[in-house]
PDB file of C-alpha atoms in Angstrom:
ATOM      1  CA  MET Y  22     156.091  75.734  63.947  1.00 49.00           C
ATOM      2  CA  PHE Y  23     154.060  78.894  64.471  1.00 54.00           C
ATOM      3  CA  GLN Y  24     155.894  82.154  63.868  1.00 76.00           C
ATOM      4  CA  SER Y  25     153.161  84.263  65.386  1.00 91.00           C
ATOM      5  CA  ILE Y  26     152.475  85.317  68.946  1.00 94.00           C
ATOM      6  CA  SER Y  27     150.122  87.455  71.022  1.00 95.00           C
ATOM      7  CA  ILE Y  28     151.697  89.364  73.912  1.00 96.00           C
ATOM      8  CA  ILE Y  29     149.450  90.542  76.752  1.00 96.00           C
ATOM      9  CA  ILE Y  30     150.728  93.202  79.144  1.00 95.00           C
ATOM     10  CA  PRO Y  31     148.436  94.279  82.005  1.00 94.00           C
ATOM     11  CA  VAL Y  32     149.349  97.774  83.212  1.00 92.00           C
ATOM     12  CA  LYS Y  33     148.239  99.681  86.288  1.00 88.00           C
ATOM     13  CA  SER Y  34     150.509 102.485  87.464  1.00 85.00           C
ATOM     14  CA  LYS Y  35     150.308 106.020  88.754  1.00 85.00           C
ATOM     15  CA  ASP Y  36     153.934 106.819  87.944  1.00 85.00           C
ATOM     16  CA  GLN Y  37     154.526 108.944  84.849  1.00 89.00           C
ATOM     17  CA  ASN Y  38     158.143 107.812  84.459  1.00 89.00           C
ATOM     18  CA  THR Y  39     157.140 104.134  84.565  1.00 89.00           C
ATOM     19  CA  ILE Y  40     154.633 104.670  81.760  1.00 90.00           C
ATOM     20  CA  SER Y  41     157.117 106.686  79.712  1.00 90.00           C
ATOM     21  CA  GLN Y  42     159.781 103.967  79.967  1.00 91.00           C
ATOM     22  CA  LEU Y  43     157.242 101.271  79.151  1.00 91.00           C
ATOM     23  CA  GLY Y  44     156.108 103.167  76.048  1.00 91.00           C
ATOM     24  CA  LYS Y  45     159.674 103.578  74.786  1.00 92.00           C
ATOM     25  CA  TYR Y  46     160.353  99.883  75.364  1.00 93.00           C
ATOM     26  CA  LEU Y  47     157.187  98.874  73.477  1.00 93.00           C
ATOM     27  CA  CYS Y  48     158.210 100.956  70.468  1.00 92.00           C
ATOM     28  CA  SER Y  49     161.664  99.357  70.543  1.00 91.00           C
ATOM     29  CA  LEU Y  50     160.227  95.832  70.792  1.00 92.00           C
ATOM     30  CA  ASP Y  51     157.781  96.638  68.008  1.00 91.00           C
ATOM     31  CA  ASN Y  52     160.677  97.585  65.711  1.00 90.00           C
ATOM     32  CA  GLU Y  53     162.641  94.458  66.660  1.00 90.00           C
ATOM     33  CA  LEU Y  54     159.742  92.125  65.920  1.00 90.00           C
ATOM     34  CA  VAL Y  55     159.101  93.764  62.559  1.00 87.00           C
ATOM     35  CA  GLU Y  56     162.732  93.230  61.612  1.00 85.00           C
ATOM     36  CA  LYS Y  57     162.526  89.528  62.566  1.00 84.00           C
ATOM     37  CA  SER Y  58     159.458  89.027  60.325  1.00 81.00           C
ATOM     38  CA  ILE Y  59     157.359  87.597  63.161  1.00 85.00           C
ATOM     39  CA  GLN Y  60     153.584  87.900  63.089  1.00 91.00           C
ATOM     40  CA  TYR Y  61     152.612  89.420  66.404  1.00 93.00           C
ATOM     41  CA  GLU Y  62     150.275  91.622  68.347  1.00 94.00           C
ATOM     42  CA  ILE Y  63     150.859  93.361  71.658  1.00 94.00           C
ATOM     43  CA  ILE Y  64     147.731  93.906  73.728  1.00 95.00           C
ATOM     44  CA  ILE Y  65     148.041  96.474  76.507  1.00 94.00           C
ATOM     45  CA  ALA Y  66     145.302  96.104  79.130  1.00 93.00           C
ATOM     46  CA  ASP Y  67     145.669  99.571  80.619  1.00 89.00           C
ATOM     47  CA  GLU Y  68     144.035 100.481  83.936  1.00 87.00           C
ATOM     48  CA  CYS Y  69     146.104 103.602  84.588  1.00 85.00           C
ATOM     49  CA  PRO Y  70     144.483 106.955  85.377  1.00 85.00           C
ATOM     50  CA  CYS Y  71     143.140 108.746  82.311  1.00 86.00           C
ATOM     51  CA  GLY Y  72     146.118 111.072  81.884  1.00 87.00           C
ATOM     52  CA  LEU Y  73     148.651 108.218  81.924  1.00 88.00           C
ATOM     53  CA  PHE Y  74     146.475 106.123  79.605  1.00 87.00           C
ATOM     54  CA  GLU Y  75     146.585 108.980  77.109  1.00 88.00           C
ATOM     55  CA  GLN Y  76     150.331 109.429  77.626  1.00 90.00           C
ATOM     56  CA  LEU Y  77     151.033 105.774  76.777  1.00 90.00           C
ATOM     57  CA  GLY Y  78     148.636 105.915  73.847  1.00 85.00           C
ATOM     58  CA  GLN Y  79     150.463 108.917  72.447  1.00 89.00           C
ATOM     59  CA  ILE Y  80     153.847 107.149  72.618  1.00 89.00           C
ATOM     60  CA  ILE Y  81     152.664 103.956  70.889  1.00 88.00           C
ATOM     61  CA  ARG Y  82     150.217 105.576  68.462  1.00 87.00           C
ATOM     62  CA  LEU Y  83     152.295 104.871  65.340  1.00 83.00           C
ATOM     63  CA  SER Y  84     152.444 101.105  65.833  1.00 86.00           C
ATOM     64  CA  GLU Y  85     149.973  98.990  63.871  1.00 87.00           C
ATOM     65  CA  HIS Y  86     150.645  95.964  66.051  1.00 92.00           C
ATOM     66  CA  ILE Y  87     149.893  97.395  69.499  1.00 93.00           C
ATOM     67  CA  ILE Y  88     146.309  97.208  70.722  1.00 93.00           C
ATOM     68  CA  HIS Y  89     145.678  99.586  73.611  1.00 93.00           C
ATOM     69  CA  ILE Y  90     142.529  98.817  75.606  1.00 91.00           C
ATOM     70  CA  ILE Y  91     140.748  99.707  78.808  1.00 90.00           C
ATOM     71  CA  PRO Y  92     139.481  96.463  80.421  1.00 89.00           C
ATOM     72  CA  GLN Y  93     135.695  96.537  80.397  1.00 85.00           C
ATOM     73  CA  ASP Y  94     134.919  93.665  82.764  1.00 81.00           C
ATOM     74  CA  ARG Y  95     136.318  94.541  86.179  1.00 81.00           C
ATOM     75  CA  SER Y  96     134.057  92.297  88.213  1.00 84.00           C
ATOM     76  CA  GLY Y  97     137.018  90.431  89.737  1.00 85.00           C
ATOM     77  CA  LYS Y  98     138.852  91.819  92.769  1.00 89.00           C
ATOM     78  CA  ASN Y  99     142.254  91.334  91.116  1.00 91.00           C
ATOM     79  CA  ASP Y 100     142.565  94.006  88.417  1.00 90.00           C
ATOM     80  CA  LYS Y 101     145.583  92.315  86.855  1.00 92.00           C
ATOM     81  CA  LEU Y 102     143.442  89.236  86.174  1.00 94.00           C
ATOM     82  CA  ASN Y 103     140.627  91.506  84.971  1.00 93.00           C
ATOM     83  CA  GLY Y 104     143.020  93.034  82.446  1.00 93.00           C
ATOM     84  CA  ILE Y 105     144.279  89.671  81.199  1.00 95.00           C
ATOM     85  CA  TYR Y 106     140.724  88.383  80.879  1.00 94.00           C
ATOM     86  CA  SER Y 107     139.684  91.400  78.809  1.00 94.00           C
ATOM     87  CA  ALA Y 108     142.819  91.174  76.657  1.00 94.00           C
ATOM     88  CA  PHE Y 109     142.058  87.583  75.653  1.00 94.00           C
ATOM     89  CA  GLU Y 110     139.083  88.877  73.683  1.00 93.00           C
ATOM     90  CA  TYR Y 111     141.584  90.510  71.292  1.00 94.00           C
ATOM     91  CA  VAL Y 112     143.972  87.557  70.954  1.00 95.00           C
ATOM     92  CA  ASN Y 113     144.264  86.210  67.404  1.00 94.00           C
ATOM     93  CA  TYR Y 114     147.192  83.793  67.652  1.00 94.00           C
ATOM     94  CA  GLU Y 115     147.617  80.377  69.299  1.00 94.00           C
ATOM     95  CA  TYR Y 116     150.834  81.254  71.076  1.00 96.00           C
ATOM     96  CA  CYS Y 117     150.263  83.743  73.870  1.00 96.00           C
ATOM     97  CA  LEU Y 118     152.690  85.378  76.280  1.00 96.00           C
ATOM     98  CA  ILE Y 119     151.421  87.202  79.376  1.00 96.00           C
ATOM     99  CA  ILE Y 120     154.041  89.432  81.010  1.00 95.00           C
ATOM    100  CA  ASP Y 121     154.159  92.089  83.714  1.00 93.00           C
ATOM    101  CA  ASP Y 122     155.117  95.598  82.668  1.00 91.00           C
ATOM    102  CA  HIS Y 123     158.601  95.383  84.234  1.00 91.00           C
ATOM    103  CA  PHE Y 124     159.766  92.849  81.637  1.00 94.00           C
ATOM    104  CA  ARG Y 125     162.017  93.997  78.814  1.00 94.00           C
ATOM    105  CA  ILE Y 126     161.988  90.896  76.637  1.00 94.00           C
ATOM    106  CA  THR Y 127     163.701  91.010  73.258  1.00 94.00           C
ATOM    107  CA  ALA Y 128     162.680  89.638  69.879  1.00 93.00           C
ATOM    108  CA  MET Y 129     165.355  86.941  70.137  1.00 93.00           C
ATOM    109  CA  GLU Y 130     164.046  85.833  73.525  1.00 94.00           C
ATOM    110  CA  ILE Y 131     160.589  85.479  71.990  1.00 94.00           C
ATOM    111  CA  ILE Y 132     162.003  83.458  69.094  1.00 93.00           C
ATOM    112  CA  ASP Y 133     163.852  81.218  71.592  1.00 93.00           C
ATOM    113  CA  ILE Y 134     160.629  80.205  73.354  1.00 94.00           C
ATOM    114  CA  MET Y 135     158.703  79.335  70.183  1.00 93.00           C
ATOM    115  CA  PRO Y 136     159.744  75.630  70.247  1.00 93.00           C
ATOM    116  CA  CYS Y 137     158.552  75.389  73.869  1.00 94.00           C
ATOM    117  CA  PHE Y 138     154.960  75.870  72.723  1.00 94.00           C
ATOM    118  CA  GLU Y 139     155.316  72.622  70.763  1.00 93.00           C
ATOM    119  CA  GLU Y 140     156.223  70.772  73.947  1.00 94.00           C
ATOM    120  CA  PHE Y 141     154.047  72.464  76.595  1.00 96.00           C
ATOM    121  CA  ASP Y 142     150.552  73.937  76.797  1.00 96.00           C
ATOM    122  CA  LEU Y 143     151.653  76.395  79.460  1.00 97.00           C
ATOM    123  CA  PHE Y 144     155.085  77.245  80.810  1.00 96.00           C
ATOM    124  CA  LYS Y 145     157.269  79.790  82.545  1.00 95.00           C
ATOM    125  CA  ILE Y 146     161.025  80.395  82.403  1.00 93.00           C
ATOM    126  CA  VAL Y 147     163.816  82.108  84.308  1.00 93.00           C
ATOM    127  CA  PRO Y 148     163.973  85.923  84.441  1.00 93.00           C
ATOM    128  CA  VAL Y 149     167.295  87.744  84.200  1.00 92.00           C
ATOM    129  CA  PHE Y 150     167.688  91.369  85.191  1.00 91.00           C
ATOM    130  CA  GLU Y 151     169.302  94.344  83.521  1.00 87.00           C
ATOM    131  CA  ASN Y 152     170.778  95.470  86.851  1.00 87.00           C
ATOM    132  CA  TYR Y 153     171.382  93.364  89.939  1.00 91.00           C
ATOM    133  CA  SER Y 154     170.649  95.685  92.835  1.00 92.00           C
ATOM    134  CA  ILE Y 155     170.392  94.276  96.370  1.00 93.00           C
ATOM    135  CA  ASP Y 156     166.606  93.871  96.186  1.00 93.00           C
ATOM    136  CA  VAL Y 157     166.886  92.021  92.858  1.00 93.00           C
ATOM    137  CA  MET Y 158     169.531  89.650  94.217  1.00 95.00           C
ATOM    138  CA  ILE Y 159     167.397  88.881  97.269  1.00 95.00           C
ATOM    139  CA  ASP Y 160     164.398  88.079  95.070  1.00 94.00           C
ATOM    140  CA  HIS Y 161     166.437  86.067  92.590  1.00 94.00           C
ATOM    141  CA  ALA Y 162     168.033  84.026  95.376  1.00 95.00           C
ATOM    142  CA  GLY Y 163     164.529  83.148  96.548  1.00 94.00           C
ATOM    143  CA  PHE Y 164     163.527  82.299  93.000  1.00 95.00           C
ATOM    144  CA  PHE Y 165     166.266  79.677  92.713  1.00 95.00           C
ATOM    145  CA  PHE Y 166     165.541  78.313  96.184  1.00 96.00           C
ATOM    146  CA  ARG Y 167     161.894  77.821  95.276  1.00 94.00           C
ATOM    147  CA  CYS Y 168     162.748  76.219  91.930  1.00 93.00           C
ATOM    148  CA  ILE Y 169     164.509  73.446  93.865  1.00 94.00           C
ATOM    149  CA  THR Y 170     162.083  73.017  96.761  1.00 93.00           C
ATOM    150  CA  ASP Y 171     158.759  73.295  94.917  1.00 89.00           C
ATOM    151  CA  LYS Y 172     157.769  71.051  92.025  1.00 86.00           C
ATOM    152  CA  THR Y 173     155.681  73.875  90.519  1.00 86.00           C
ATOM    153  CA  LYS Y 174     158.824  76.078  90.471  1.00 88.00           C
ATOM    154  CA  GLN Y 175     158.668  79.777  91.265  1.00 86.00           C
ATOM    155  CA  PHE Y 176     156.358  82.204  89.507  1.00 88.00           C
ATOM    156  CA  ALA Y 177     158.045  85.323  88.162  1.00 87.00           C
ATOM    157  CA  GLY Y 178     155.593  87.731  86.550  1.00 90.00           C
ATOM    158  CA  HIS Y 179     154.899  85.904  83.298  1.00 94.00           C
ATOM    159  CA  ILE Y 180     153.108  82.928  81.789  1.00 95.00           C
ATOM    160  CA  ALA Y 181     153.342  81.567  78.248  1.00 96.00           C
ATOM    161  CA  MET Y 182     150.347  79.529  77.121  1.00 96.00           C
ATOM    162  CA  LYS Y 183     148.297  78.401  74.177  1.00 95.00           C
ATOM    163  CA  SER Y 184     145.262  80.612  73.703  1.00 95.00           C
ATOM    164  CA  SER Y 185     143.207  77.516  72.839  1.00 95.00           C
ATOM    165  CA  LEU Y 186     143.214  76.748  76.586  1.00 96.00           C
ATOM    166  CA  TYR Y 187     141.236  79.934  77.163  1.00 95.00           C
ATOM    167  CA  LYS Y 188     138.907  79.208  74.248  1.00 94.00           C
ATOM    168  CA  GLU Y 189     138.219  75.686  75.484  1.00 94.00           C
ATOM    169  CA  TYR Y 190     138.102  76.131  79.260  1.00 95.00           C
ATOM    170  CA  GLY Y 191     137.439  79.813  79.830  1.00 93.00           C
ATOM    171  CA  PHE Y 192     139.241  81.851  82.459  1.00 94.00           C
ATOM    172  CA  PRO Y 193     139.757  81.239  86.195  1.00 93.00           C
ATOM    173  CA  ASP Y 194     138.203  83.130  89.069  1.00 91.00           C
ATOM    174  CA  ARG Y 195     139.564  86.681  89.300  1.00 92.00           C
ATOM    175  CA  ASP Y 196     139.162  87.305  93.028  1.00 91.00           C
ATOM    176  CA  GLY Y 197     142.424  85.775  94.291  1.00 90.00           C
ATOM    177  CA  LEU Y 198     145.768  87.486  94.911  1.00 90.00           C
ATOM    178  CA  TYR Y 199     148.282  84.973  93.508  1.00 90.00           C
ATOM    179  CA  ASP Y 200     147.378  85.561  89.848  1.00 90.00           C
ATOM    180  CA  GLU Y 201     150.036  83.479  88.080  1.00 92.00           C
ATOM    181  CA  TYR Y 202     149.425  80.506  90.358  1.00 92.00           C
ATOM    182  CA  ILE Y 203     145.671  80.873  89.855  1.00 93.00           C
ATOM    183  CA  VAL Y 204     146.032  80.775  86.053  1.00 94.00           C
ATOM    184  CA  GLU Y 205     148.493  77.881  85.997  1.00 94.00           C
ATOM    185  CA  LYS Y 206     146.580  75.745  88.496  1.00 94.00           C
ATOM    186  CA  TYR Y 207     143.273  76.327  86.709  1.00 95.00           C
ATOM    187  CA  TYR Y 208     144.576  75.011  83.400  1.00 96.00           C
ATOM    188  CA  ALA Y 209     146.680  72.284  85.043  1.00 95.00           C
ATOM    189  CA  ASP Y 210     143.498  70.970  86.677  1.00 95.00           C
ATOM    190  CA  LYS Y 211     141.956  70.892  83.188  1.00 94.00           C
ATOM    191  CA  GLY Y 212     144.781  68.641  81.989  1.00 94.00           C
ATOM    192  CA  ALA Y 213     147.171  71.175  80.423  1.00 95.00           C
ATOM    193  CA  HIS Y 214     150.782  70.060  80.086  1.00 95.00           C
ATOM    194  CA  ILE Y 215     152.796  72.442  82.295  1.00 95.00           C
ATOM    195  CA  GLY Y 216     156.519  73.024  81.780  1.00 94.00           C
ATOM    196  CA  PHE Y 217     159.582  74.890  83.000  1.00 93.00           C
ATOM    197  CA  PRO Y 218     162.083  74.715  80.121  1.00 92.00           C
ATOM    198  CA  LYS Y 219     165.737  75.303  80.936  1.00 86.00           C
ATOM    199  CA  ASP Y 220     168.165  77.557  79.074  1.00 87.00           C
ATOM    200  CA  ARG Y 221     165.443  80.055  78.171  1.00 91.00           C
ATOM    201  CA  PHE Y 222     165.479  83.521  79.717  1.00 93.00           C
ATOM    202  CA  PHE Y 223     163.416  86.726  79.778  1.00 93.00           C
ATOM    203  CA  THR Y 224     165.024  90.081  80.507  1.00 93.00           C
ATOM    204  CA  ALA Y 225     163.378  92.181  83.205  1.00 93.00           C
ATOM    205  CA  THR Y 226     164.050  95.374  85.109  1.00 91.00           C
ATOM    206  CA  GLN Y 227     163.323  96.221  88.731  1.00 87.00           C
ATOM    207  CA  LYS Y 228     163.695  99.617  90.357  1.00 84.00           C
ATOM    208  CA  ILE Y 229     161.689  99.929  93.550  1.00 84.00           C
ATOM    209  CA  THR Y 230     161.791 101.955  96.744  1.00 86.00           C
ATOM    210  CA  LEU Y 231     162.394 100.469 100.180  1.00 88.00           C
ATOM    211  CA  LYS Y 232     158.688 100.936 100.914  1.00 88.00           C
ATOM    212  CA  ASN Y 233     157.719  99.002  97.754  1.00 89.00           C
ATOM    213  CA  PHE Y 234     160.222  96.273  98.642  1.00 91.00           C
ATOM    214  CA  PHE Y 235     158.680  95.849 102.090  1.00 92.00           C
ATOM    215  CA  GLU Y 236     155.142  95.826 100.674  1.00 91.00           C
ATOM    216  CA  GLN Y 237     156.236  93.079  98.271  1.00 91.00           C
ATOM    217  CA  ARG Y 238     157.513  90.957 101.198  1.00 93.00           C
ATOM    218  CA  VAL Y 239     154.136  91.119 102.898  1.00 94.00           C
ATOM    219  CA  ARG Y 240     152.290  90.370  99.661  1.00 93.00           C
ATOM    220  CA  TYR Y 241     154.535  87.398  98.875  1.00 93.00           C
ATOM    221  CA  ALA Y 242     153.947  86.073 102.385  1.00 95.00           C
ATOM    222  CA  TYR Y 243     150.200  86.463 101.862  1.00 94.00           C
ATOM    223  CA  GLU Y 244     150.443  84.542  98.587  1.00 93.00           C
ATOM    224  CA  ASN Y 245     152.122  81.713 100.472  1.00 92.00           C
ATOM    225  CA  ILE Y 246     148.852  81.084 102.300  1.00 93.00           C
ATOM    226  CA  ALA Y 247     147.939  79.265  99.081  1.00 90.00           C
ATOM    227  CA  PHE Y 248     150.565  76.710 100.170  1.00 91.00           C
ATOM    228  CA  PRO Y 249     149.549  75.851 103.776  1.00 92.00           C
ATOM    229  CA  ILE Y 250     152.543  73.670 104.684  1.00 92.00           C
ATOM    230  CA  ARG Y 251     155.034  76.241 103.414  1.00 92.00           C
ATOM    231  CA  PHE Y 252     153.179  79.020 105.196  1.00 94.00           C
ATOM    232  CA  LEU Y 253     153.014  77.062 108.464  1.00 94.00           C
ATOM    233  CA  ILE Y 254     156.769  76.425 108.379  1.00 92.00           C
ATOM    234  CA  HIS Y 255     157.423  80.146 107.950  1.00 93.00           C
ATOM    235  CA  LEU Y 256     155.079  80.933 110.843  1.00 93.00           C
ATOM    236  CA  CYS Y 257     156.736  78.464 113.205  1.00 92.00           C
ATOM    237  CA  LEU Y 258     160.378  79.407 112.683  1.00 91.00           C
ATOM    238  CA  PHE Y 259     160.337  82.690 114.579  1.00 89.00           C
ATOM    239  CA  PRO Y 260     158.521  81.560 117.766  1.00 91.00           C
ATOM    240  CA  ILE Y 261     160.516  78.306 117.878  1.00 89.00           C
ATOM    241  CA  SER Y 262     163.743  80.315 117.695  1.00 88.00           C
ATOM    242  CA  LEU Y 263     162.626  82.564 120.551  1.00 87.00           C
ATOM    243  CA  LEU Y 264     161.711  79.574 122.719  1.00 88.00           C
ATOM    244  CA  LEU Y 265     165.031  77.859 122.086  1.00 86.00           C
ATOM    245  CA  MET Y 266     166.963  81.044 122.860  1.00 84.00           C
ATOM    246  CA  LYS Y 267     165.541  80.987 126.383  1.00 82.00           C
ATOM    247  CA  GLU Y 268     167.056  77.554 126.872  1.00 81.00           C
ATOM    248  CA  ASN Y 269     170.362  77.698 125.005  1.00 86.00           C
ATOM    249  CA  VAL Y 270     171.573  80.743 123.074  1.00 86.00           C
ATOM    250  CA  LYS Y 271     174.714  78.978 121.854  1.00 87.00           C
ATOM    251  CA  LEU Y 272     172.679  76.122 120.367  1.00 86.00           C
ATOM    252  CA  VAL Y 273     170.362  78.557 118.590  1.00 86.00           C
ATOM    253  CA  THR Y 274     173.377  80.426 117.168  1.00 90.00           C
ATOM    254  CA  ILE Y 275     174.815  77.182 115.771  1.00 91.00           C
ATOM    255  CA  LEU Y 276     171.462  76.097 114.355  1.00 90.00           C
ATOM    256  CA  PHE Y 277     170.918  79.518 112.814  1.00 92.00           C
ATOM    257  CA  GLY Y 278     174.301  79.356 111.103  1.00 94.00           C
ATOM    258  CA  LEU Y 279     173.533  75.879 109.739  1.00 95.00           C
ATOM    259  CA  TYR Y 280     170.124  77.119 108.613  1.00 94.00           C
ATOM    260  CA  CYS Y 281     171.689  79.990 106.634  1.00 95.00           C
ATOM    261  CA  ILE Y 282     174.227  77.664 105.049  1.00 96.00           C
ATOM    262  CA  CYS Y 283     171.514  75.193 104.000  1.00 96.00           C
ATOM    263  CA  ILE Y 284     169.369  77.948 102.491  1.00 96.00           C
ATOM    264  CA  MET Y 285     172.366  79.263 100.528  1.00 97.00           C
ATOM    265  CA  LEU Y 286     173.357  75.805  99.284  1.00 97.00           C
ATOM    266  CA  ILE Y 287     169.835  75.084  98.045  1.00 97.00           C
ATOM    267  CA  SER Y 288     169.730  78.446  96.249  1.00 96.00           C
ATOM    268  CA  LEU Y 289     173.217  77.778  94.829  1.00 96.00           C
ATOM    269  CA  TRP Y 290     171.961  74.467  93.472  1.00 95.00           C
ATOM    270  CA  GLY Y 291     169.027  76.280  91.854  1.00 94.00           C
ATOM    271  CA  GLN Y 292     171.260  78.983  90.366  1.00 94.00           C
ATOM    272  CA  PHE Y 293     173.670  76.361  89.013  1.00 93.00           C
ATOM    273  CA  LYS Y 294     170.822  74.317  87.536  1.00 92.00           C
ATOM    274  CA  PHE Y 295     168.598  77.061  86.123  1.00 92.00           C
ATOM    275  CA  GLY Y 296     170.589  80.312  86.050  1.00 88.00           C
ATOM    276  CA  LYS Y 297     172.727  82.021  83.447  1.00 81.00           C
ATOM    277  CA  LYS Y 298     176.487  81.613  83.747  1.00 73.00           C
ATOM    278  CA  GLN Y 299     177.029  85.382  83.767  1.00 78.00           C
ATOM    279  CA  MET Y 300     174.787  85.968  86.792  1.00 86.00           C
ATOM    280  CA  PRO Y 301     176.296  87.361  90.007  1.00 92.00           C
ATOM    281  CA  PRO Y 302     176.254  85.005  93.038  1.00 93.00           C
ATOM    282  CA  VAL Y 303     172.697  85.836  94.058  1.00 95.00           C
ATOM    283  CA  PHE Y 304     172.464  82.659  96.167  1.00 95.00           C
ATOM    284  CA  LEU Y 305     174.428  84.469  98.909  1.00 96.00           C
ATOM    285  CA  PHE Y 306     171.312  86.551  99.597  1.00 96.00           C
ATOM    286  CA  ALA Y 307     169.015  83.546 100.065  1.00 96.00           C
ATOM    287  CA  PRO Y 308     169.071  83.675 103.910  1.00 96.00           C
ATOM    288  CA  ILE Y 309     167.855  87.292 103.821  1.00 96.00           C
ATOM    289  CA  TRP Y 310     165.048  86.313 101.458  1.00 96.00           C
ATOM    290  CA  HIS Y 311     163.968  83.446 103.720  1.00 94.00           C
ATOM    291  CA  LEU Y 312     164.344  85.383 106.971  1.00 94.00           C
ATOM    292  CA  THR Y 313     161.886  88.074 105.854  1.00 94.00           C
ATOM    293  CA  TYR Y 314     159.141  85.441 105.931  1.00 95.00           C
ATOM    294  CA  TRP Y 315     159.700  84.894 109.661  1.00 93.00           C
ATOM    295  CA  ILE Y 316     158.069  88.293 110.309  1.00 93.00           C
ATOM    296  CA  THR Y 317     155.973  89.000 107.205  1.00 95.00           C
ATOM    297  CA  SER Y 318     154.141  85.664 107.490  1.00 95.00           C
ATOM    298  CA  TRP Y 319     152.704  86.802 110.821  1.00 96.00           C
ATOM    299  CA  MET Y 320     151.723  90.125 109.270  1.00 95.00           C
ATOM    300  CA  ALA Y 321     150.077  88.267 106.392  1.00 94.00           C
ATOM    301  CA  LEU Y 322     148.185  86.047 108.827  1.00 95.00           C
ATOM    302  CA  CYS Y 323     146.839  89.100 110.667  1.00 94.00           C
ATOM    303  CA  LEU Y 324     145.683  90.602 107.377  1.00 93.00           C
ATOM    304  CA  PHE Y 325     144.096  87.323 106.292  1.00 94.00           C
ATOM    305  CA  LEU Y 326     142.160  87.061 109.568  1.00 93.00           C
ATOM    306  CA  THR Y 327     140.936  90.654 109.329  1.00 91.00           C
ATOM    307  CA  LYS Y 328     140.550  92.783 106.193  1.00 86.00           C
ATOM    308  CA  GLY Y 329     142.689  91.080 103.547  1.00 89.00           C
ATOM    309  CA  ILE Y 330     145.548  92.709 101.638  1.00 91.00           C
ATOM    310  CA  SER Y 331     145.612  95.730  99.330  1.00 87.00           C
ATOM    311  CA  PHE Y 332     146.700  95.067  95.749  1.00 85.00           C
ATOM    312  CA  GLY Y 333     146.309  97.469  92.851  1.00 76.00           C
ATOM    313  CA  GLY Y 334     143.979  99.668  94.876  1.00 74.00           C
ATOM    314  CA  ASN Y 335     141.610  96.814  95.737  1.00 85.00           C
ATOM    315  CA  ARG Y 336     141.224  94.817  98.934  1.00 89.00           C
ATOM    316  CA  ILE Y 337     141.712  91.076  98.308  1.00 89.00           C
ATOM    317  CA  HIS Y 338     141.070  88.380 100.885  1.00 87.00           C
ATOM    318  CA  ASN Y 339     141.505  85.105  99.019  1.00 88.00           C
ATOM    319  CA  PRO Y 340     145.193  84.271  98.314  1.00 87.00           C
ATOM    320  CA  LYS Y 341     144.229  81.911  95.484  1.00 85.00           C
TER     321      LYS Y 341
END
């Protein structure tokens, strides 16, 4: 089994505190990995403004294992994919982990996934969070719901893959919004063995404002356009409910209650099957997660039919 891994982290932020916390985490992870005698490299594809790029560089300057780059090829509309694409040019190991900058994975979590590379060419696992705020519980409830209702499972800001896939098949188109889906589908279509191993977890953190939370809802709804049937169901629920309310409010109330119960039970099943035992009962928030799509799907449709959606400072039209 390989005991070496390349970790790619695309970064694009304008927040000084976010960059400071990321830098401190990287130094901590660097020390952990050294202690575990793992061969590794951490490649930071940094598209932050110049001052923040220098700030992060100053924090991580003493590490010999962290490669800090500015992506050179930014021809794609999705800068996150541009960063990952550029980072692959620096990858030296077969095992590769691509994670968003809000992850706080530990050395032991990396060691735990090593056997999964023997079984799968590409895989993703369940995130767990340092703090379970309301927004985190809503998102995590949706994660478990999707893991039950979608055979591809839910994407959660990371992908683990063999770098030989990139060397053999190149990299997917970088103009779409749903980056993790784009990467996974591209290599799945090439014949890669895709997996979702159980009992493996990555630690993450999430601290966002109400504005950021709302923007995420719209973006997630826009990503769902990549799944037409799912998107159509979300679009239909709200107008159907309004039409039924004109005929029989009591019936709609009963159906709505049954709907919420079903959504919670499906999420509960997902949490029981894939979650950690110590997790709070996030499944209770599944109806809120699903209800947001009743409105945001219509907003996403309007954006899709007009100017596309803003992501990372760029305007993207294609969801996939």
